[in-house]
Amino acid sequence: MLRHAIDTNVQIFTKFLVVSASAVGITHARKLFDQRPQREDSFLCNSMIKAYLDTRQYPDSFALYRDLRKETCFAPDNFTFTTLTKSCTLSMCVYQGLQLHGQIWRSGFCADMYVSTGVVDMYAKFGKMGCARNVFDEMPQRSEVSWTALICGYARCGELQVASKLFDEMPQVKDVVICNAMMDGYVKSGDMTSARRLFDEMTDKTVITWTTMIRGYCNNRDIESARELFDAMPQRNLVSWNTMIGGYCQNKQPQEAIRLFQEMQATTSLEPDDVTVVSVLPAISDTGALSLGEWCHHFVQRKKLDKMVKVCTAILDMYSKCGEIEKARKIFDEMPEKEVASWNAMIHGSALNGNARAALDLFLAMLKEVKPDEVTMLAVLSACNHGGLVEKGRKWFRVMEEFGLIAKIEHYGCMVDLLGRAGHLKEAEDVITNMPFVPNGIILSSFLSACGQYKDIERAERILNKAVELEPQNDGNYVLLRNLYAADKRWDDVGMVKRMMKKNEAKKEVGCSTIEINSIVSEFISGDTTHPHRRNIHLVLGKTRKPTGESQSQYSFWDIICMGVSSSILKNVPTNDLENQECSDQRLREPRMFRPTTQRTKNVQTNDSENQGTQIIKLYDDVFCVSHYPYKESLFSLKNLSFS
């Protein structure tokens, strides 16, 4: 009886077909459809076409339509064409869309508001705004959706003047969807004034509205306004948190990004997704918060996100920048598939950790699988720079054109640094002179540093004038030339440089360090006296300073390094123990103390213009070596004190 009812009642058969498509599968639904009692029934045929749309089988929906037209007397209606235009839009099949528009025109459905709106939206999504506008102008009646489709299309294509004009001409009340689309167009074009004006005028704001504005402020480096809006949001979703965390990373505020990430976990029930992980990992890399990075890695494994290429790439990049190159390489080797970004991260990580040869071997292996891009070549040149491989650097810089790549200013800057470090100052200066870009402050500072290293006062004087024009307040440039003059006992010139610094208001950048303790990153600034544990910190600081023979009353470099070191031990060590600790130098006589170091601390980052290349190296469980420019080293022991 059920079989008889299905065979004779089209409505029951259609409902059974729709349920089968969603519950059993589209293949089973198609078998039922092929046994349909009435071959040309429009409602039944449209339901099968829509079932293909709902299951994202877009080519099959077109194939079914063609078969129906060819083998039966099926007459398409407005619902048929509305469904097919949506399939074209979602599949981005332009040729199929043009054919469909021709059939709509021949079938006489151009006057149908719903069909024409679908065609307008289809052309707008294709980026063919001329076609979309022609269809829109010929519509006898337009709905709010029609206006929204056209305005959103112009906004996506960057034609904001046209979009804004249509937005003002729109007769209907503007709902939140079209306002969000218009605001998104303003944000993408960088017009935050217009975006904020529209935001303030909106009475009904959704989470998307707030998040769009936050993203716009982050992209325009106005992180304070972004945070102000974020704090004012009546409710937040995961996208909002991800946008703000990513905004902090984008604007070079990694500690704030980590704090916000930890706040999200502590105050909400939201669970990080792949976007969250990819957003926060650069901040973890910048601060050296390795334990937090390891937590992210374990989280990714628990949630089965480690099959996603972008997530694996971000994790291996984090490990390599935190000094765990072996873990990074293990992740890289286990990746089921690798994108160009994955190779780039591994090549750069190998170079960053002092293994230039491994980086170049990876590059040669990469060439067998994928084509390199500009970032790849920058990583290769960086590897040559780290390894002092001048000839290989020259070679790969020359062959960039063979890969169809044009060298950018970053590539020229890397070559200048490579040649300068190797003492090829004339060649480096020729690169600066002949490159098709105006040299930026980074390139000039790099070359100036090389001049200082090789005591080339004449070139340093020449470059300083250009550097001062670009960055008059960059104290590092003045310091390099001042030190050169001082080494040559040209005291009048030293005074001249100091006066120039004062005139240009160039102040020495305050040194700082960051350290991670129990996944919390703390920052220490040179000369800061506000830290609650400052007394104990300076007790350890004095002990570690003794081997250098310098006055304990003057803390500059040691402030920014050892304050971070000292703070990591304060929670578990009484003050008396700190006062009684003595730095041990008994192991200085042991030959193995001067073997190449293999374990570098991962959680201390420094920023000091006069101490570039600083490292704190863990030699034993309680013995550390601090080395910094100009090649001064100090060994100290903190017995029974933990530091990792």
XYZ file of C-alpha atoms in Angstrom:
644
model
C 0.000 0.000 0.000
C 2.923 2.340 0.771
C 4.454 1.551 -2.610
C 1.137 2.247 -4.290
C 0.770 5.591 -2.451
C 4.265 6.680 -3.430
C 3.758 5.707 -7.049
C 0.445 7.521 -7.408
C 0.935 10.603 -5.226
C 3.564 13.016 -6.560
C 3.678 15.069 -3.364
C 4.366 12.018 -1.200
C 6.961 10.800 -3.700
C 8.678 14.212 -3.693
C 8.810 14.354 0.103
C 10.202 10.827 0.190
C 12.822 11.877 -2.372
C 13.923 14.915 -0.334
C 14.187 12.860 2.866
C 16.221 10.207 1.053
C 18.645 12.812 -0.303
C 19.372 14.224 3.166
C 19.209 11.030 5.228
C 20.402 8.230 2.950
C 22.369 9.980 0.236
C 22.077 11.709 -3.103
C 22.834 8.493 -5.025
C 19.856 6.705 -3.482
C 17.670 9.752 -4.123
C 18.655 9.718 -7.796
C 17.687 6.044 -8.092
C 14.273 6.899 -6.672
C 13.982 9.865 -9.026
C 14.680 7.684 -12.058
C 11.658 5.543 -11.027
C 9.320 8.548 -10.713
C 5.720 8.011 -11.810
C 5.321 11.321 -13.669
C 8.359 12.082 -15.800
C 7.685 15.760 -16.553
C 6.376 17.014 -13.207
C 8.120 20.365 -12.565
C 7.823 20.195 -8.784
C 9.426 16.766 -8.666
C 12.212 17.667 -11.122
C 12.981 20.928 -9.328
C 13.257 19.039 -6.039
C 15.910 16.739 -7.501
C 17.842 19.690 -8.967
C 17.733 21.421 -5.576
C 18.869 18.222 -3.847
C 22.024 18.356 -5.962
C 22.440 22.024 -4.979
C 21.987 21.275 -1.280
C 24.631 18.533 -1.419
C 27.010 20.772 -3.409
C 26.882 18.509 -6.460
C 26.717 21.520 -8.783
C 27.790 19.844 -12.065
C 25.176 17.122 -11.507
C 22.424 19.721 -11.160
C 23.320 21.127 -14.591
C 23.634 17.642 -16.088
C 20.193 16.686 -14.773
C 18.677 19.866 -16.204
C 20.172 19.143 -19.632
C 18.948 15.534 -19.539
C 15.447 16.609 -18.577
C 15.302 19.123 -21.416
C 16.652 16.609 -23.903
C 14.768 13.429 -22.932
C 11.426 14.709 -21.588
C 8.937 17.487 -22.064
C 10.059 19.123 -18.827
C 9.259 22.855 -18.829
C 11.512 24.856 -16.477
C 9.895 27.510 -14.307
C 11.179 30.394 -12.186
C 12.131 28.019 -9.345
C 14.258 25.966 -11.768
C 16.228 28.982 -12.934
C 16.596 30.413 -9.428
C 18.119 27.120 -8.273
C 20.434 26.850 -11.275
C 21.695 30.441 -10.978
C 22.599 29.716 -7.377
C 24.492 26.595 -8.500
C 26.402 28.698 -11.038
C 27.202 31.296 -8.389
C 28.491 28.794 -5.848
C 30.503 26.813 -8.410
C 31.879 30.036 -9.992
C 31.235 28.497 -13.426
C 31.176 31.619 -15.614
C 30.625 29.848 -18.940
C 27.699 27.855 -17.527
C 26.262 31.062 -16.098
C 26.365 32.830 -19.462
C 24.585 29.893 -21.099
C 21.965 29.853 -18.366
C 21.304 33.577 -18.756
C 20.636 33.012 -22.464
C 18.120 30.259 -21.675
C 16.412 32.490 -19.106
C 16.083 35.213 -21.715
C 14.700 32.814 -24.351
C 12.257 31.314 -21.843
C 10.850 34.752 -21.011
C 11.777 34.814 -17.320
C 13.862 38.012 -17.422
C 10.922 39.953 -16.011
C 10.677 37.668 -12.996
C 12.082 39.551 -10.005
C 13.450 36.462 -8.226
C 15.142 35.032 -11.320
C 16.659 38.394 -12.316
C 17.889 38.979 -8.765
C 19.659 35.624 -8.913
C 21.277 36.609 -12.230
C 22.400 39.974 -10.792
C 23.944 38.207 -7.805
C 25.597 35.639 -10.087
C 27.261 38.276 -12.282
C 28.246 40.322 -9.210
C 29.951 37.276 -7.665
C 31.735 36.686 -10.987
C 32.990 40.285 -10.877
C 31.161 41.124 -14.126
C 29.582 44.309 -12.823
C 28.677 45.614 -16.293
C 26.475 42.573 -16.941
C 25.032 42.755 -13.430
C 24.147 46.437 -13.865
C 22.468 45.810 -17.245
C 20.236 43.092 -15.780
C 19.479 45.287 -12.758
C 18.524 48.298 -14.910
C 16.148 46.183 -17.029
C 14.282 44.793 -14.026
C 10.698 46.138 -13.928
C 10.582 45.575 -10.188
C 13.439 45.421 -7.699
C 13.515 44.023 -4.207
C 15.770 44.839 -1.297
C 17.745 41.705 -2.170
C 18.286 43.008 -5.726
C 19.774 46.264 -4.439
C 21.882 44.399 -1.901
C 23.319 42.028 -4.533
C 24.375 44.892 -6.820
C 25.763 47.142 -4.072
C 27.715 44.264 -2.504
C 29.157 43.429 -5.913
C 30.440 46.956 -6.464
C 31.829 47.072 -2.926
C 33.676 43.767 -3.414
C 35.186 45.031 -6.673
C 36.446 48.190 -4.975
C 34.108 50.537 -6.871
C 33.036 52.286 -3.693
C 31.855 55.505 -5.316
C 29.282 53.621 -7.390
C 28.351 51.431 -4.423
C 27.938 54.459 -2.168
C 25.773 56.240 -4.757
C 23.499 53.203 -5.107
C 23.419 52.844 -1.330
C 22.110 56.409 -1.003
C 19.571 55.884 -3.840
C 18.183 52.659 -2.386
C 14.461 53.302 -1.696
C 13.973 50.549 0.870
C 14.987 50.720 4.501
C 18.585 49.573 4.688
C 18.936 46.439 6.776
C 21.993 45.243 8.655
C 23.124 42.951 5.813
C 23.595 45.703 3.245
C 25.068 48.062 5.853
C 27.620 45.406 6.799
C 28.481 44.879 3.133
C 28.950 48.604 2.570
C 31.028 48.911 5.716
C 33.194 45.986 4.618
C 33.855 47.800 1.340
C 34.938 50.937 3.198
C 37.178 48.882 5.483
C 38.890 47.045 2.629
C 39.602 50.340 0.867
C 41.036 51.839 4.070
C 38.303 54.482 4.378
C 37.772 54.109 8.110
C 36.157 57.544 8.418
C 33.214 56.526 6.203
C 33.090 53.107 7.826
C 32.892 54.630 11.321
C 30.230 57.097 10.233
C 28.066 54.264 8.906
C 28.782 52.217 12.035
C 27.630 55.042 14.300
C 24.457 55.548 12.218
C 23.420 51.900 12.482
C 20.827 51.172 15.138
C 20.944 47.405 14.729
C 24.502 46.093 15.000
C 25.431 42.425 14.809
C 28.634 40.673 15.827
C 29.677 40.883 12.166
C 29.266 44.673 12.294
C 31.567 45.052 15.293
C 34.110 42.551 13.994
C 34.304 44.261 10.595
C 35.178 47.562 12.249
C 37.742 45.921 14.532
C 39.420 44.283 11.541
C 39.495 47.623 9.730
C 41.190 49.411 12.620
C 43.731 46.591 12.974
C 44.566 46.769 9.265
C 45.029 50.530 9.567
C 47.377 50.184 12.579
C 44.909 51.808 14.963
C 45.032 49.026 17.511
C 43.783 51.262 20.349
C 40.494 52.007 18.544
C 40.156 48.329 17.686
C 40.540 47.322 21.338
C 38.122 50.042 22.420
C 35.434 48.587 20.142
C 36.305 45.046 21.187
C 35.830 45.893 24.859
C 32.526 47.635 24.060
C 31.023 44.666 22.187
C 27.808 43.454 23.833
C 28.676 39.895 22.840
C 31.635 38.265 21.128
C 32.071 35.126 19.099
C 35.230 33.222 18.213
C 35.735 35.258 15.035
C 35.818 38.458 17.114
C 38.488 37.061 19.438
C 40.513 35.732 16.503
C 40.363 39.112 14.761
C 41.620 40.982 17.826
C 44.365 38.441 18.569
C 45.496 38.549 14.949
C 45.373 42.345 15.045
C 47.819 42.472 17.940
C 50.217 40.146 16.087
C 49.838 42.197 12.921
C 50.707 45.365 14.831
C 53.776 43.917 16.565
C 52.244 43.577 20.021
C 52.780 39.858 20.683
C 52.455 40.058 24.453
C 49.015 41.632 24.179
C 48.026 38.906 21.717
C 49.049 36.216 24.206
C 47.290 37.967 27.091
C 44.091 38.192 25.058
C 44.374 34.536 24.050
C 44.721 33.545 27.707
C 41.834 35.838 28.653
C 39.614 34.139 26.080
C 40.380 30.754 27.598
C 39.888 31.964 31.169
C 36.686 33.980 30.744
C 34.729 32.266 27.955
C 33.592 28.790 26.988
C 34.860 29.285 23.450
C 37.315 26.713 22.166
C 40.174 27.800 19.892
C 39.950 26.698 16.271
C 42.544 26.517 13.514
C 42.302 30.276 12.891
C 42.947 30.998 16.586
C 46.016 28.781 16.621
C 47.424 30.267 13.418
C 46.745 33.783 14.778
C 48.435 33.346 18.158
C 51.466 31.270 17.116
C 53.369 34.251 15.602
C 53.025 36.028 18.955
C 54.342 32.946 20.733
C 57.308 32.901 18.349
C 58.069 36.584 18.915
C 58.061 36.277 22.706
C 59.663 32.842 22.919
C 56.756 31.483 24.983
C 57.683 27.894 24.174
C 55.510 26.140 26.767
C 52.444 27.938 25.430
C 53.476 26.936 21.922
C 53.774 23.315 23.046
C 50.296 23.561 24.566
C 48.982 24.783 21.205
C 50.696 21.854 19.503
C 49.112 19.326 21.879
C 45.737 21.037 21.462
C 46.035 20.783 17.679
C 46.795 17.071 17.971
C 43.837 16.469 20.311
C 41.429 18.269 17.999
C 42.766 16.535 14.872
C 43.811 19.838 13.337
C 47.317 18.576 12.584
C 46.233 17.466 9.111
C 45.704 21.057 8.046
C 48.686 22.394 6.127
C 48.424 25.971 7.391
C 48.276 24.816 11.027
C 51.294 22.511 10.664
C 53.203 25.287 8.911
C 52.476 27.722 11.746
C 53.566 25.200 14.389
C 56.846 24.288 12.695
C 57.544 27.994 12.201
C 56.963 28.566 15.927
C 59.270 25.717 16.937
C 62.054 26.845 14.618
C 61.890 30.428 15.889
C 61.970 29.162 19.482
C 65.124 27.159 18.763
C 63.495 23.717 18.614
C 64.594 23.001 15.061
C 64.468 19.206 15.558
C 60.780 19.349 16.484
C 60.129 21.659 13.567
C 61.821 19.256 11.156
C 59.865 16.297 12.564
C 56.571 18.091 11.936
C 57.722 19.070 8.454
C 58.701 15.507 7.541
C 55.383 14.119 8.835
C 53.184 16.583 6.939
C 50.920 14.670 4.511
C 51.254 17.470 1.978
C 53.393 20.579 1.814
C 52.647 23.991 0.375
C 55.185 26.614 -0.659
C 54.679 28.312 2.722
C 55.660 25.076 4.504
C 58.943 24.836 2.600
C 59.599 28.533 3.187
C 59.094 28.197 6.947
C 61.424 25.198 7.180
C 64.135 26.796 5.035
C 63.995 30.016 7.037
C 63.929 28.107 10.331
C 67.036 26.119 9.423
C 68.852 29.323 8.496
C 67.696 31.037 11.679
C 69.129 28.225 13.777
C 72.542 28.441 12.132
C 72.250 25.542 9.699
C 72.628 27.258 6.350
C 73.689 24.067 4.569
C 70.519 22.263 5.648
C 68.467 25.244 4.490
C 70.021 25.121 1.027
C 69.564 21.341 0.848
C 65.877 21.852 1.623
C 65.675 24.453 -1.112
C 67.152 22.056 -3.669
C 64.654 19.383 -2.577
C 61.841 21.913 -2.873
C 62.745 22.688 -6.488
C 61.891 19.081 -7.390
C 58.328 19.420 -6.084
C 57.058 23.009 -6.177
C 58.006 26.321 -7.715
C 59.616 28.818 -5.312
C 58.183 32.270 -4.722
C 59.654 35.576 -3.544
C 59.496 34.497 0.109
C 61.425 31.328 -0.723
C 64.248 33.274 -2.320
C 64.345 35.650 0.642
C 64.705 32.647 2.961
C 67.495 31.248 0.754
C 69.380 34.554 0.754
C 68.875 34.750 4.507
C 70.402 31.271 4.838
C 73.407 32.371 2.792
C 73.644 35.439 5.024
C 73.556 33.406 8.238
C 76.149 30.987 6.891
C 78.408 33.573 5.275
C 77.965 31.839 1.897
C 78.704 34.809 -0.336
C 79.138 32.952 -3.632
C 75.940 30.951 -3.207
C 74.109 34.123 -2.268
C 75.300 35.803 -5.450
C 74.296 32.756 -7.487
C 70.740 32.461 -6.181
C 70.195 36.202 -6.376
C 71.159 36.124 -10.061
C 68.953 33.146 -10.984
C 65.756 34.589 -9.509
C 64.723 35.716 -12.989
C 64.927 32.106 -14.205
C 62.101 31.296 -11.786
C 60.067 34.202 -13.158
C 60.634 36.222 -9.979
C 61.536 39.884 -9.714
C 63.803 40.856 -6.827
C 62.139 43.174 -4.326
C 63.763 45.618 -1.951
C 63.936 42.901 0.723
C 66.095 40.728 -1.547
C 68.439 43.631 -2.273
C 68.609 44.374 1.443
C 69.587 40.778 2.187
C 72.359 40.949 -0.423
C 73.666 44.207 1.048
C 73.776 42.604 4.497
C 75.457 39.445 3.162
C 78.145 41.371 1.285
C 78.646 43.846 4.120
C 79.125 41.170 6.770
C 81.690 39.463 4.528
C 83.652 42.700 4.102
C 82.724 43.332 0.457
C 81.807 46.925 1.226
C 82.367 48.324 -2.265
C 80.153 45.676 -3.854
C 77.498 46.217 -1.188
C 77.560 49.961 -1.833
C 77.231 49.299 -5.577
C 74.122 47.190 -4.900
C 72.612 50.084 -2.933
C 73.468 52.567 -5.682
C 72.224 50.469 -8.620
C 69.118 48.807 -7.215
C 65.780 50.007 -8.702
C 64.512 51.140 -5.295
C 65.248 53.982 -2.945
C 67.146 52.317 -0.066
C 65.187 52.216 3.169
C 66.456 52.748 6.684
C 66.979 49.041 7.327
C 69.338 48.643 4.360
C 71.316 51.760 5.236
C 71.592 50.763 8.895
C 72.781 47.306 7.887
C 75.465 48.742 5.619
C 76.448 51.279 8.266
C 76.898 48.432 10.744
C 79.204 46.672 8.264
C 81.219 49.868 7.870
C 81.578 49.970 11.639
C 82.698 46.356 11.796
C 85.423 46.934 9.186
C 86.363 50.445 10.412
C 85.499 52.133 7.091
C 84.881 55.665 8.369
C 84.662 57.269 4.924
C 81.798 55.061 3.743
C 80.106 55.283 7.137
C 80.079 59.085 6.914
C 78.641 58.912 3.423
C 75.880 56.513 4.390
C 75.010 58.235 7.675
C 73.814 61.357 5.870
C 71.358 59.281 3.817
C 70.278 57.289 6.858
C 69.622 60.421 8.905
C 67.426 61.815 6.127
C 65.250 58.699 6.288
C 65.324 58.018 10.028
C 66.565 61.087 11.911
C 65.557 59.611 15.279
C 67.180 56.184 14.847
C 69.838 56.259 17.565
C 71.615 53.128 16.326
C 72.994 54.854 13.228
C 74.560 57.660 15.272
C 75.984 55.238 17.825
C 77.798 53.228 15.150
C 79.530 56.274 13.676
C 80.214 57.711 17.122
C 81.959 54.491 18.158
C 84.026 54.565 14.979
C 85.174 58.111 15.737
C 85.925 57.179 19.343
C 88.025 54.182 18.295
C 90.000 56.515 16.015
C 90.273 59.089 18.870
C 88.455 61.745 16.826
C 86.839 63.330 19.850
C 85.657 66.452 18.046
C 83.703 64.277 15.636
C 82.297 62.300 18.565
C 80.964 65.551 19.978
C 79.566 66.488 16.576
C 77.606 63.216 16.397
C 76.244 63.766 19.900
C 75.105 67.264 18.944
C 73.471 65.864 15.818
C 71.620 63.303 17.938
C 70.407 66.020 20.269
C 69.312 68.224 17.384
C 67.324 65.414 15.761
C 65.944 64.264 19.132
C 67.403 60.786 18.653
C 67.190 58.994 21.971
C 68.713 55.629 22.719
C 66.112 52.926 22.488
C 65.390 51.484 25.908
C 66.520 47.870 26.154
C 63.975 45.293 27.210
C 63.648 41.550 27.664
C 60.724 39.175 27.917
C 60.557 35.867 29.729
C 57.884 33.196 29.988
C 57.060 31.662 33.381
C 54.187 29.182 33.583
C 52.856 30.356 30.200
C 52.813 33.983 31.405
C 55.083 36.362 29.504
C 56.642 39.196 31.543
C 58.516 42.190 30.164
C 61.498 43.919 31.806
C 62.689 47.356 30.772
C 66.140 48.765 31.415
C 66.099 51.103 34.410
C 62.614 50.046 35.513
C 62.162 50.151 39.311
C 58.462 49.288 39.487
C 58.700 45.496 39.416
C 57.384 43.992 42.698
C 60.407 41.642 42.918
C 63.009 44.224 41.922
C 65.106 43.747 45.110
C 65.520 40.002 44.615
C 66.053 40.453 40.887
C 68.922 42.833 41.496
C 70.430 40.478 44.078
C 70.767 37.799 41.413
C 71.757 40.462 38.916
C 74.692 41.475 41.091
C 75.852 37.889 41.500
C 75.803 37.205 37.785
C 77.605 40.449 37.034
C 80.682 39.727 39.132
C 82.574 37.645 36.555
C 82.719 40.588 34.149
C 84.537 42.808 36.625
C 82.179 45.666 35.857
C 80.655 47.998 38.387
C 77.474 46.596 39.894
C 76.029 50.069 40.099
C 75.706 50.365 36.332
C 73.209 48.044 34.771
C 72.550 48.331 31.060
C 72.868 45.113 29.126
C 72.646 43.016 32.274
C 69.482 44.832 33.249
C 67.656 43.678 30.189
C 69.000 40.116 30.182
C 69.446 39.099 33.797
C 66.312 40.751 35.092
C 64.441 38.246 32.978
C 66.724 35.403 34.102
C 66.410 36.377 37.740
C 62.648 36.703 37.685
C 62.208 33.102 36.602
C 63.593 31.805 39.924
C 61.970 34.119 42.433
C 58.843 32.149 43.203
C 60.659 29.172 44.711
C 63.848 30.707 46.167
C 63.961 32.591 49.513
C 65.711 35.947 49.604
C 68.372 34.643 51.997
C 69.297 31.905 49.557
C 69.715 34.510 46.844
C 71.925 36.641 49.055
C 74.143 33.665 49.840
C 74.520 32.461 46.259
C 77.955 32.936 44.736
C 78.755 32.699 41.060
C 80.886 29.655 40.399
C 83.820 29.836 38.034
C 85.376 26.501 38.947
C 84.212 24.960 35.699
C 85.968 27.586 33.638
C 89.000 25.311 33.603
C 87.019 22.405 32.177
C 87.650 22.090 28.416
C 84.088 21.010 27.672
C 82.813 24.406 28.809
C 84.058 25.838 25.538
C 82.594 23.271 23.210
C 80.072 24.562 20.674
C 76.854 25.265 22.510
C 73.858 23.191 21.564
C 71.022 24.266 23.825
C 69.862 27.845 23.627
C 67.202 29.139 25.961
C 63.981 29.621 24.133
C 62.157 32.091 26.286
C 64.401 35.138 26.580
C 64.105 37.812 23.904
C 66.127 41.031 23.965
C 65.956 44.398 22.314
C 69.074 46.522 22.619
C 70.592 48.529 19.779
C 74.133 48.100 21.104
C 73.934 44.388 21.877
C 72.756 42.755 18.698
C 73.269 39.018 18.423
C 72.900 38.487 22.172
C 72.477 34.896 23.332
C 71.908 33.209 26.664
C 73.053 29.619 26.321
C 72.292 26.840 28.769
C 75.430 24.732 29.274
C 74.381 22.725 32.308
C 71.277 22.542 34.458
C 72.576 25.414 36.595
C 75.250 27.026 34.419
C 74.613 29.622 31.749
C 76.777 31.524 29.304
C 75.741 34.994 28.229
C 77.446 36.207 25.058
C 76.862 39.449 23.255
C 78.481 41.946 20.929
C 81.372 42.702 21.033
C 82.067 39.049 21.846
C 82.101 39.449 25.627
C 81.127 36.311 27.544
C 80.197 35.657 31.145
C 79.637 32.306 32.798
C 77.526 32.044 35.894
C 76.012 29.325 38.045
C 72.696 29.478 39.854
C 72.879 26.394 42.036
C 69.523 24.835 42.882
C 67.792 27.520 40.822
C 65.627 26.629 37.850
C 65.751 28.364 34.505
C 64.578 26.952 31.208
